[in-house]
PDB file of C-alpha atoms and ligand atoms in Angstrom:
ATOM      1  CA  MET J   8     -33.389 -43.017  17.141  1.00 42.00           C
ATOM      2  CA  ALA J   9     -32.098 -39.905  15.640  1.00 47.00           C
ATOM      3  CA  ASP J  10     -29.152 -37.861  17.553  1.00 53.00           C
ATOM      4  CA  ALA J  11     -30.375 -34.816  18.738  1.00 55.00           C
ATOM      5  CA  SER J  12     -27.401 -32.578  18.167  1.00 58.00           C
ATOM      6  CA  LEU J  13     -27.074 -34.045  14.687  1.00 58.00           C
ATOM      7  CA  VAL J  14     -30.719 -33.369  14.137  1.00 60.00           C
ATOM      8  CA  THR J  15     -29.646 -29.313  15.420  1.00 86.00           C
ATOM      9  CA  ARG J  16     -26.337 -29.386  13.261  1.00 88.00           C
ATOM     10  CA  GLU J  17     -28.690 -30.406   9.851  1.00 92.00           C
ATOM     11  CA  TRP J  18     -31.287 -27.982  11.107  1.00 96.00           C
ATOM     12  CA  ALA J  19     -28.485 -25.103  11.205  1.00 96.00           C
ATOM     13  CA  GLU J  20     -27.137 -26.040   8.028  1.00 95.00           C
ATOM     14  CA  ARG J  21     -30.565 -25.651   6.189  1.00 95.00           C
ATOM     15  CA  TRP J  22     -31.096 -22.310   7.775  1.00 96.00           C
ATOM     16  CA  GLN J  23     -27.444 -21.311   6.767  1.00 96.00           C
ATOM     17  CA  ARG J  24     -28.202 -22.259   3.041  1.00 94.00           C
ATOM     18  CA  SER J  25     -31.552 -20.260   3.177  1.00 93.00           C
ATOM     19  CA  TRP J  26     -29.585 -17.300   4.268  1.00 94.00           C
ATOM     20  CA  ASP J  27     -26.760 -17.587   2.315  1.00 93.00           C
ATOM     21  CA  HIS J  28     -29.282 -17.751  -1.024  1.00 90.00           C
ATOM     22  CA  LEU J  29     -31.260 -14.571   0.306  1.00 91.00           C
ATOM     23  CA  GLU J  30     -28.511 -12.895   0.726  1.00 92.00           C
ATOM     24  CA  ALA J  31     -26.857 -13.836  -2.654  1.00 90.00           C
ATOM     25  CA  SER J  32     -29.696 -12.327  -4.201  1.00 88.00           C
ATOM     26  CA  LEU J  33     -29.461  -8.826  -2.051  1.00 89.00           C
ATOM     27  CA  VAL J  34     -25.847  -8.543  -2.118  1.00 91.00           C
ATOM     28  CA  SER J  35     -23.799  -8.370  -5.324  1.00 90.00           C
ATOM     29  CA  ASP J  36     -20.418 -10.475  -5.606  1.00 93.00           C
ATOM     30  CA  ARG J  37     -21.200 -11.889  -1.906  1.00 95.00           C
ATOM     31  CA  GLU J  38     -18.887 -14.157  -1.809  1.00 95.00           C
ATOM     32  CA  LEU J  39     -16.480 -12.539  -3.333  1.00 96.00           C
ATOM     33  CA  ARG J  40     -16.830  -9.937  -0.894  1.00 97.00           C
ATOM     34  CA  ILE J  41     -16.290 -12.169   2.024  1.00 98.00           C
ATOM     35  CA  GLN J  42     -13.630 -13.867   0.631  1.00 98.00           C
ATOM     36  CA  ALA J  43     -11.625 -10.196   0.266  1.00 98.00           C
ATOM     37  CA  LEU J  44     -12.656  -9.804   3.923  1.00 98.00           C
ATOM     38  CA  ILE J  45     -10.790 -12.815   4.895  1.00 98.00           C
ATOM     39  CA  ASP J  46      -7.880 -11.973   2.551  1.00 97.00           C
ATOM     40  CA  LEU J  47      -7.223  -8.834   4.915  1.00 97.00           C
ATOM     41  CA  VAL J  48      -6.891 -11.164   8.293  1.00 97.00           C
ATOM     42  CA  ASP J  49      -4.718 -13.723   5.830  1.00 93.00           C
ATOM     43  CA  ALA J  50      -2.566 -10.763   4.726  1.00 92.00           C
ATOM     44  CA  THR J  51      -1.601  -9.951   8.634  1.00 87.00           C
ATOM     45  CA  GLY J  52       0.318 -12.971   8.558  1.00 82.00           C
ATOM     46  CA  SER J  53      -1.190 -14.979  11.433  1.00 85.00           C
ATOM     47  CA  SER J  54      -2.532 -18.578  10.811  1.00 85.00           C
ATOM     48  CA  THR J  55      -4.198 -18.377  14.351  1.00 95.00           C
ATOM     49  CA  PRO J  56      -5.777 -14.602  14.550  1.00 97.00           C
ATOM     50  CA  THR J  57      -8.564 -14.146  17.066  1.00 98.00           C
ATOM     51  CA  VAL J  58     -11.352 -12.505  14.556  1.00 98.00           C
ATOM     52  CA  LEU J  59     -14.088 -10.271  15.802  1.00 98.00           C
ATOM     53  CA  ASP J  60     -17.220 -10.813  13.637  1.00 98.00           C
ATOM     54  CA  LEU J  61     -19.536  -7.780  14.060  1.00 98.00           C
ATOM     55  CA  ALA J  62     -22.967  -8.376  13.668  1.00 98.00           C
ATOM     56  CA  CYS J  63     -22.562 -11.845  12.500  1.00 98.00           C
ATOM     57  CA  GLY J  64     -25.891 -12.958  11.317  1.00 98.00           C
ATOM     58  CA  PRO J  65     -26.126 -16.253  11.766  1.00 98.00           C
ATOM     59  CA  GLY J  66     -22.062 -16.506  11.262  1.00 98.00           C
ATOM     60  CA  THR J  67     -21.728 -16.354   7.262  1.00 97.00           C
ATOM     61  CA  VAL J  68     -18.131 -14.755   7.802  1.00 98.00           C
ATOM     62  CA  THR J  69     -17.117 -16.739  10.748  1.00 98.00           C
ATOM     63  CA  ARG J  70     -17.710 -19.937   8.455  1.00 98.00           C
ATOM     64  CA  ARG J  71     -16.020 -19.050   5.504  1.00 98.00           C
ATOM     65  CA  LEU J  72     -12.759 -17.936   8.233  1.00 98.00           C
ATOM     66  CA  LEU J  73     -12.840 -21.335   9.783  1.00 98.00           C
ATOM     67  CA  ASP J  74     -12.917 -22.768   6.438  1.00 97.00           C
ATOM     68  CA  ARG J  75      -9.433 -20.890   5.220  1.00 96.00           C
ATOM     69  CA  LEU J  76      -8.189 -20.624   8.447  1.00 96.00           C
ATOM     70  CA  PRO J  77      -8.700 -23.694  10.570  1.00 97.00           C
ATOM     71  CA  ALA J  78      -7.045 -22.277  13.670  1.00 97.00           C
ATOM     72  CA  ALA J  79      -8.647 -19.047  13.776  1.00 98.00           C
ATOM     73  CA  ARG J  80     -10.763 -18.091  16.820  1.00 98.00           C
ATOM     74  CA  SER J  81     -14.454 -15.926  16.356  1.00 98.00           C
ATOM     75  CA  ILE J  82     -16.089 -13.848  18.480  1.00 98.00           C
ATOM     76  CA  ALA J  83     -19.377 -13.633  16.689  1.00 98.00           C
ATOM     77  CA  VAL J  84     -21.432 -10.708  18.022  1.00 98.00           C
ATOM     78  CA  ASP J  85     -25.131  -9.714  16.854  1.00 98.00           C
ATOM     79  CA  VAL J  86     -28.142  -8.719  18.719  1.00 97.00           C
ATOM     80  CA  ASP J  87     -31.165 -10.552  16.234  1.00 97.00           C
ATOM     81  CA  PRO J  88     -32.387 -13.414  18.475  1.00 97.00           C
ATOM     82  CA  VAL J  89     -33.284 -15.546  15.596  1.00 97.00           C
ATOM     83  CA  LEU J  90     -29.922 -15.199  13.742  1.00 97.00           C
ATOM     84  CA  LEU J  91     -28.032 -15.653  16.832  1.00 97.00           C
ATOM     85  CA  THR J  92     -29.956 -19.092  17.618  1.00 97.00           C
ATOM     86  CA  ILE J  93     -28.951 -20.483  13.906  1.00 97.00           C
ATOM     87  CA  ALA J  94     -25.578 -19.481  14.851  1.00 97.00           C
ATOM     88  CA  SER J  95     -25.122 -20.859  18.179  1.00 97.00           C
ATOM     89  CA  ALA J  96     -26.408 -24.017  16.690  1.00 97.00           C
ATOM     90  CA  THR J  97     -24.025 -24.024  13.838  1.00 97.00           C
ATOM     91  CA  PHE J  98     -21.221 -23.491  16.176  1.00 97.00           C
ATOM     92  CA  ALA J  99     -22.243 -25.606  19.020  1.00 95.00           C
ATOM     93  CA  GLY J 100     -19.267 -27.808  20.260  1.00 95.00           C
ATOM     94  CA  ASP J 101     -16.698 -25.713  18.392  1.00 97.00           C
ATOM     95  CA  ASP J 102     -14.533 -24.215  21.206  1.00 97.00           C
ATOM     96  CA  ARG J 103     -13.077 -21.667  18.444  1.00 98.00           C
ATOM     97  CA  VAL J 104     -16.032 -19.623  18.453  1.00 98.00           C
ATOM     98  CA  VAL J 105     -17.930 -17.618  21.359  1.00 98.00           C
ATOM     99  CA  VAL J 106     -21.549 -16.541  19.847  1.00 98.00           C
ATOM    100  CA  VAL J 107     -22.085 -13.080  21.653  1.00 98.00           C
ATOM    101  CA  PRO J 108     -25.516 -11.375  21.998  1.00 98.00           C
ATOM    102  CA  ALA J 109     -24.736  -7.421  21.915  1.00 98.00           C
ATOM    103  CA  ASP J 110     -26.788  -4.741  20.725  1.00 97.00           C
ATOM    104  CA  LEU J 111     -23.950  -2.350  19.055  1.00 97.00           C
ATOM    105  CA  ARG J 112     -26.178   0.955  19.704  1.00 95.00           C
ATOM    106  CA  ASP J 113     -25.454   0.422  23.537  1.00 97.00           C
ATOM    107  CA  PRO J 114     -22.220   2.142  24.092  1.00 97.00           C
ATOM    108  CA  THR J 115     -21.258  -0.481  26.610  1.00 98.00           C
ATOM    109  CA  TRP J 116     -21.559  -3.295  24.466  1.00 98.00           C
ATOM    110  CA  VAL J 117     -17.759  -4.066  24.702  1.00 98.00           C
ATOM    111  CA  GLU J 118     -17.859  -5.023  28.052  1.00 98.00           C
ATOM    112  CA  LEU J 119     -19.857  -8.256  27.036  1.00 98.00           C
ATOM    113  CA  LEU J 120     -16.814  -9.484  24.767  1.00 98.00           C
ATOM    114  CA  PRO J 121     -14.718 -12.363  26.126  1.00 97.00           C
ATOM    115  CA  ASP J 122     -11.332 -10.974  27.767  1.00 91.00           C
ATOM    116  CA  GLN J 123      -9.104 -12.001  24.547  1.00 89.00           C
ATOM    117  CA  ARG J 124      -6.783 -10.351  22.256  1.00 94.00           C
ATOM    118  CA  ILE J 125      -8.454  -9.350  19.019  1.00 97.00           C
ATOM    119  CA  ASP J 126      -6.421  -9.616  15.939  1.00 97.00           C
ATOM    120  CA  ALA J 127      -8.817  -8.588  13.238  1.00 98.00           C
ATOM    121  CA  VAL J 128     -12.448  -7.190  13.034  1.00 98.00           C
ATOM    122  CA  LEU J 129     -14.599  -8.146  10.140  1.00 98.00           C
ATOM    123  CA  THR J 130     -17.996  -6.953   9.299  1.00 98.00           C
ATOM    124  CA  SER J 131     -20.312  -7.445   6.187  1.00 98.00           C
ATOM    125  CA  THR J 132     -23.654  -6.044   5.227  1.00 95.00           C
ATOM    126  CA  ALA J 133     -24.676  -4.588   8.702  1.00 94.00           C
ATOM    127  CA  LEU J 134     -23.767  -1.330   9.855  1.00 95.00           C
ATOM    128  CA  HIS J 135     -26.205   0.506   7.523  1.00 94.00           C
ATOM    129  CA  TRP J 136     -28.506  -0.386  10.348  1.00 93.00           C
ATOM    130  CA  LEU J 137     -26.679   1.788  12.453  1.00 95.00           C
ATOM    131  CA  PRO J 138     -27.072   5.762  12.631  1.00 95.00           C
ATOM    132  CA  GLU J 139     -24.055   8.070  11.830  1.00 97.00           C
ATOM    133  CA  GLU J 140     -23.286   8.715  15.370  1.00 97.00           C
ATOM    134  CA  THR J 141     -23.271   5.421  16.632  1.00 97.00           C
ATOM    135  CA  VAL J 142     -20.864   4.330  13.596  1.00 98.00           C
ATOM    136  CA  ARG J 143     -18.562   6.931  14.467  1.00 98.00           C
ATOM    137  CA  ARG J 144     -18.512   5.842  18.255  1.00 98.00           C
ATOM    138  CA  LEU J 145     -18.448   2.069  17.192  1.00 98.00           C
ATOM    139  CA  TYR J 146     -14.863   2.986  15.368  1.00 98.00           C
ATOM    140  CA  CYS J 147     -13.458   4.698  18.358  1.00 98.00           C
ATOM    141  CA  ASP J 148     -14.615   1.303  20.580  1.00 98.00           C
ATOM    142  CA  LEU J 149     -13.021  -1.093  17.808  1.00 98.00           C
ATOM    143  CA  SER J 150      -9.780   1.053  17.822  1.00 98.00           C
ATOM    144  CA  GLN J 151      -9.506   0.728  21.583  1.00 97.00           C
ATOM    145  CA  ILE J 152      -9.873  -2.914  21.571  1.00 97.00           C
ATOM    146  CA  LEU J 153      -8.049  -3.993  18.494  1.00 97.00           C
ATOM    147  CA  ARG J 154      -4.173  -5.151  19.280  1.00 96.00           C
ATOM    148  CA  PRO J 155      -1.755  -2.572  17.624  1.00 96.00           C
ATOM    149  CA  GLY J 156      -1.092  -3.789  14.063  1.00 95.00           C
ATOM    150  CA  GLY J 157      -4.463  -5.556  13.841  1.00 96.00           C
ATOM    151  CA  VAL J 158      -6.954  -4.731  10.757  1.00 97.00           C
ATOM    152  CA  LEU J 159     -10.455  -3.859  10.650  1.00 98.00           C
ATOM    153  CA  ALA J 160     -12.493  -4.405   7.575  1.00 98.00           C
ATOM    154  CA  HIS J 161     -15.872  -3.019   6.566  1.00 98.00           C
ATOM    155  CA  ALA J 162     -17.709  -4.350   3.636  1.00 98.00           C
ATOM    156  CA  GLU J 163     -20.819  -2.010   2.806  1.00 97.00           C
ATOM    157  CA  LEU J 164     -22.932  -0.381   0.690  1.00 95.00           C
ATOM    158  CA  MET J 165     -20.468   2.810  -0.218  1.00 96.00           C
ATOM    159  CA  PRO J 166     -21.966   4.695  -3.239  1.00 94.00           C
ATOM    160  CA  LEU J 167     -19.791   6.060  -6.249  1.00 93.00           C
ATOM    161  CA  VAL J 168     -20.204   9.643  -5.435  1.00 92.00           C
ATOM    162  CA  GLU J 169     -17.566  11.038  -7.385  1.00 90.00           C
ATOM    163  CA  MET J 170     -18.541   9.285 -10.743  1.00 91.00           C
ATOM    164  CA  PRO J 171     -22.204   8.844 -11.053  1.00 91.00           C
ATOM    165  CA  ARG J 172     -22.833   7.492 -14.260  1.00 93.00           C
ATOM    166  CA  LEU J 173     -20.102   4.932 -14.311  1.00 92.00           C
ATOM    167  CA  ALA J 174     -21.477   4.213 -10.926  1.00 92.00           C
ATOM    168  CA  THR J 175     -24.698   3.535 -12.297  1.00 93.00           C
ATOM    169  CA  GLY J 176     -23.498   1.358 -15.096  1.00 93.00           C
ATOM    170  CA  LEU J 177     -21.147  -0.707 -12.939  1.00 90.00           C
ATOM    171  CA  THR J 178     -24.039  -1.255 -10.528  1.00 88.00           C
ATOM    172  CA  ARG J 179     -26.129  -2.424 -13.095  1.00 90.00           C
ATOM    173  CA  LEU J 180     -23.785  -5.076 -14.008  1.00 89.00           C
ATOM    174  CA  ALA J 181     -23.482  -6.124 -10.384  1.00 86.00           C
ATOM    175  CA  ARG J 182     -27.237  -6.396  -9.980  1.00 85.00           C
ATOM    176  CA  LEU J 183     -27.466  -8.350 -12.958  1.00 86.00           C
ATOM    177  CA  ARG J 184     -24.965 -11.130 -11.436  1.00 84.00           C
ATOM    178  CA  ARG J 185     -27.412 -11.129  -8.394  1.00 82.00           C
ATOM    179  CA  ARG J 186     -30.006 -12.936 -10.551  1.00 72.00           C
ATOM    180  CA  ASP J 187     -27.950 -15.851 -11.558  1.00 67.00           C
ATOM    181  CA  PRO J 188     -30.558 -19.120 -10.208  1.00 64.00           C
ATOM    182  CA  HIS J 189     -27.149 -20.728  -9.270  1.00 62.00           C
ATOM    183  CA  VAL J 190     -26.066 -18.103  -6.629  1.00 57.00           C
ATOM    184  CA  ALA J 191     -29.331 -16.963  -5.524  1.00 58.00           C
ATOM    185  CA  ARG J 192     -33.173 -17.722  -5.074  1.00 64.00           C
ATOM    186  CA  ALA J 193     -36.464 -15.501  -5.538  1.00 64.00           C
ATOM    187  CA  VAL J 194     -37.131 -14.752  -1.871  1.00 74.00           C
ATOM    188  CA  THR J 195     -37.659 -11.807  -0.345  1.00 84.00           C
ATOM    189  CA  TRP J 196     -36.400 -10.474   3.113  1.00 86.00           C
ATOM    190  CA  ASP J 197     -39.674 -10.617   4.251  1.00 88.00           C
ATOM    191  CA  ASP J 198     -40.197 -14.128   3.128  1.00 89.00           C
ATOM    192  CA  GLU J 199     -37.342 -15.304   5.424  1.00 90.00           C
ATOM    193  CA  TRP J 200     -38.641 -13.835   8.409  1.00 92.00           C
ATOM    194  CA  GLU J 201     -41.789 -15.183   7.544  1.00 92.00           C
ATOM    195  CA  GLU J 202     -40.783 -18.710   7.107  1.00 92.00           C
ATOM    196  CA  ALA J 203     -38.251 -18.275  10.513  1.00 93.00           C
ATOM    197  CA  ALA J 204     -41.454 -17.300  12.462  1.00 93.00           C
ATOM    198  CA  ALA J 205     -43.167 -20.578  11.518  1.00 94.00           C
ATOM    199  CA  ASP J 206     -40.216 -22.745  12.520  1.00 95.00           C
ATOM    200  CA  PRO J 207     -40.633 -24.158  15.561  1.00 94.00           C
ATOM    201  CA  MET J 208     -37.275 -23.657  16.837  1.00 94.00           C
ATOM    202  CA  LEU J 209     -37.485 -20.233  15.801  1.00 95.00           C
ATOM    203  CA  ARG J 210     -40.787 -19.537  16.866  1.00 94.00           C
ATOM    204  CA  ASP J 211     -39.660 -17.979  20.307  1.00 94.00           C
ATOM    205  CA  ALA J 212     -36.735 -16.280  19.142  1.00 95.00           C
ATOM    206  CA  ALA J 213     -38.642 -14.460  16.453  1.00 94.00           C
ATOM    207  CA  ILE J 214     -41.284 -13.099  18.983  1.00 94.00           C
ATOM    208  CA  GLN J 215     -38.086 -11.814  20.997  1.00 95.00           C
ATOM    209  CA  ARG J 216     -36.710 -10.493  17.707  1.00 94.00           C
ATOM    210  CA  ARG J 217     -39.765  -7.676  17.462  1.00 91.00           C
ATOM    211  CA  ALA J 218     -38.526  -6.146  20.884  1.00 91.00           C
ATOM    212  CA  VAL J 219     -35.203  -5.813  19.069  1.00 92.00           C
ATOM    213  CA  PHE J 220     -36.444  -4.592  15.850  1.00 90.00           C
ATOM    214  CA  SER J 221     -39.913  -3.121  15.611  1.00 83.00           C
ATOM    215  CA  THR J 222     -40.007  -3.662  11.590  1.00 80.00           C
ATOM    216  CA  ASN J 223     -38.095  -6.332   9.242  1.00 78.00           C
ATOM    217  CA  TYR J 224     -36.144  -3.471   8.222  1.00 74.00           C
ATOM    218  CA  PRO J 225     -33.577  -1.147   9.534  1.00 70.00           C
ATOM    219  CA  THR J 226     -35.523   2.260  10.708  1.00 68.00           C
ATOM    220  CA  GLU J 227     -32.413   4.562   9.284  1.00 70.00           C
ATOM    221  CA  GLU J 228     -30.242   3.606   6.980  1.00 83.00           C
ATOM    222  CA  PHE J 229     -26.685   5.111   7.013  1.00 92.00           C
ATOM    223  CA  SER J 230     -24.771   4.160   3.671  1.00 95.00           C
ATOM    224  CA  PRO J 231     -22.358   7.316   3.310  1.00 97.00           C
ATOM    225  CA  PRO J 232     -19.480   7.092   0.374  1.00 97.00           C
ATOM    226  CA  ALA J 233     -16.214   5.283   1.718  1.00 98.00           C
ATOM    227  CA  ASP J 234     -14.570   8.662   1.850  1.00 98.00           C
ATOM    228  CA  TRP J 235     -16.709   9.119   5.160  1.00 98.00           C
ATOM    229  CA  HIS J 236     -15.625   6.033   6.704  1.00 98.00           C
ATOM    230  CA  ILE J 237     -11.876   6.673   5.890  1.00 98.00           C
ATOM    231  CA  ALA J 238     -12.332  10.043   7.532  1.00 98.00           C
ATOM    232  CA  ALA J 239     -13.984   8.680  10.641  1.00 98.00           C
ATOM    233  CA  LEU J 240     -11.565   5.441  11.016  1.00 98.00           C
ATOM    234  CA  ARG J 241      -8.600   8.181  10.728  1.00 98.00           C
ATOM    235  CA  ASP J 242     -10.243  10.064  13.387  1.00 98.00           C
ATOM    236  CA  ALA J 243     -10.716   7.089  15.352  1.00 98.00           C
ATOM    237  CA  GLY J 244      -6.894   6.487  15.319  1.00 98.00           C
ATOM    238  CA  PHE J 245      -6.172   3.861  12.624  1.00 98.00           C
ATOM    239  CA  THR J 246      -3.604   4.011  10.247  1.00 93.00           C
ATOM    240  CA  GLU J 247      -3.226   2.752   6.405  1.00 95.00           C
ATOM    241  CA  VAL J 248      -6.983   3.331   5.992  1.00 98.00           C
ATOM    242  CA  GLY J 249      -8.329   3.063   2.532  1.00 98.00           C
ATOM    243  CA  VAL J 250     -10.750   1.220   0.073  1.00 98.00           C
ATOM    244  CA  VAL J 251      -9.200  -2.339  -1.009  1.00 98.00           C
ATOM    245  CA  TRP J 252     -12.409  -3.893  -2.864  1.00 97.00           C
ATOM    246  CA  ARG J 253     -15.069  -2.717  -5.356  1.00 95.00           C
ATOM    247  CA  SER J 254     -17.868  -4.095  -6.780  1.00 92.00           C
ATOM    248  CA  GLY J 255     -20.528  -1.687  -7.988  1.00 90.00           C
ATOM    249  CA  ALA J 256     -21.788   0.318  -4.922  1.00 92.00           C
ATOM    250  CA  GLY J 257     -20.426  -2.163  -2.451  1.00 95.00           C
ATOM    251  CA  ALA J 258     -16.861  -1.457  -0.919  1.00 97.00           C
ATOM    252  CA  ILE J 259     -14.729  -2.530   1.426  1.00 98.00           C
ATOM    253  CA  VAL J 260     -12.677  -0.146   3.464  1.00 98.00           C
ATOM    254  CA  ALA J 261      -9.674  -1.598   5.481  1.00 98.00           C
ATOM    255  CA  ALA J 262      -7.886   0.112   8.142  1.00 98.00           C
ATOM    256  CA  LEU J 263      -4.950  -1.047  10.269  1.00 97.00           C
ATOM    257  CA  ARG J 264      -4.791  -0.325  13.937  1.00 96.00           C
TER     258      ARG J 264
HETATM  259  C1  LIG L 306     -27.826  -8.287   6.574  1.00 77.50           C
HETATM  260  S1  LIG L 306     -27.185  -8.757   7.851  1.00 77.50           S
HETATM  261  C2  LIG L 306     -25.533  -9.253   7.967  1.00 77.50           C
HETATM  262  C3  LIG L 306     -25.152 -10.775   8.441  1.00 77.50           C
HETATM  263  C4  LIG L 306     -23.889 -11.256   7.949  1.00 77.50           C
HETATM  264  N1  LIG L 306     -22.949 -10.311   8.535  1.00 77.50           N
HETATM  265  C5  LIG L 306     -23.736 -11.782   6.903  1.00 77.50           C
HETATM  266  O1  LIG L 306     -22.830 -10.982   5.820  1.00 77.50           O
HETATM  267  O2  LIG L 306     -24.731 -12.359   6.185  1.00 77.50           O
HETATM  268  C6  LIG L 306     -27.344  -7.323   9.089  1.00 77.50           C
HETATM  269  C7  LIG L 306     -26.928  -7.813  10.497  1.00 77.50           C
HETATM  270  O3  LIG L 306     -26.507  -6.790  11.225  1.00 77.50           O
HETATM  271  C8  LIG L 306     -27.290  -6.977  12.401  1.00 77.50           C
HETATM  272  N2  LIG L 306     -27.287  -5.935  13.245  1.00 77.50           N
HETATM  273  C9  LIG L 306     -28.576  -5.120  13.060  1.00 77.50           C
HETATM  274  N3  LIG L 306     -28.224  -3.618  13.859  1.00 77.50           N
HETATM  275  C10 LIG L 306     -27.395  -4.391  15.169  1.00 77.50           C
HETATM  276  C11 LIG L 306     -27.132  -4.317  16.561  1.00 77.50           C
HETATM  277  N4  LIG L 306     -27.779  -2.922  16.815  1.00 77.50           N
HETATM  278  N5  LIG L 306     -26.249  -4.790  17.079  1.00 77.50           N
HETATM  279  C12 LIG L 306     -25.794  -5.853  16.732  1.00 77.50           C
HETATM  280  N6  LIG L 306     -26.045  -6.255  15.316  1.00 77.50           N
HETATM  281  C13 LIG L 306     -26.931  -5.754  14.445  1.00 77.50           C
HETATM  282  C14 LIG L 306     -28.433  -7.952  11.979  1.00 77.50           C
HETATM  283  O4  LIG L 306     -28.988  -8.621  13.524  1.00 77.50           O
HETATM  284  C15 LIG L 306     -27.961  -8.549  11.314  1.00 77.50           C
HETATM  285  O5  LIG L 306     -27.589 -10.008  11.505  1.00 77.50           O
END
């Protein structure tokens, strides 16, 4: 008879692959982007950092973090019951990871975090789901919980508004790289959620998801240029704020606490 925990891990691994293929078709140079995020943790010099993986999805950034820095710890936060189910199965039995269900729209979300020093905050392809005022408040929250000298790194769509013609060309090239069949697969965002709802192990979570998100898509998308993030991070008390990576319209803004 199959070991139940093994089946769950294999099941989670299948969903991780599916998510990675989907996201690679939506986000240009996604693996390089995540590698650049983790570089920022590595660059701070600690081999045992505690990292907050904000809006973690199924745990994408945490998985790569632990591959690179096996002694790191992660607090992985998200609100989506489907993705939280996959994350929990992925990290079951791994005491380096705590998966925390929390809605970043709720100003009290910080109270749900374990009482641990946080050395770095990483977030990828997620905060565009939140309105402007929420992102601004979130930066203040993160400035409070991050240790002095810790790093925050935010990877998102941050359009190059100051050079529109060059931006068009760079975005076109970055999009072409997404079509590489070795990295991406031809599924849509909607297909993925339909497949999740059809999986008996995700059926209940898919129903709960409807109470969290009324549609498969963000109800409002906030994707300002990098300068907006830089100013908001400075206002929240961060120092050494700037763009550290870019691919087409995607960029990483990093900030030291
Ligand atoms: C495109 S996914 C990115 C997930 C992961 N960071 C990655 O790169 O694969 C966006 C994530 O933001 C999360 N998210 C959106 N709104 C949220 C909220 N209000 N609170 C917590 N997480 C949220 C979604 O549930 C989803 O997991």
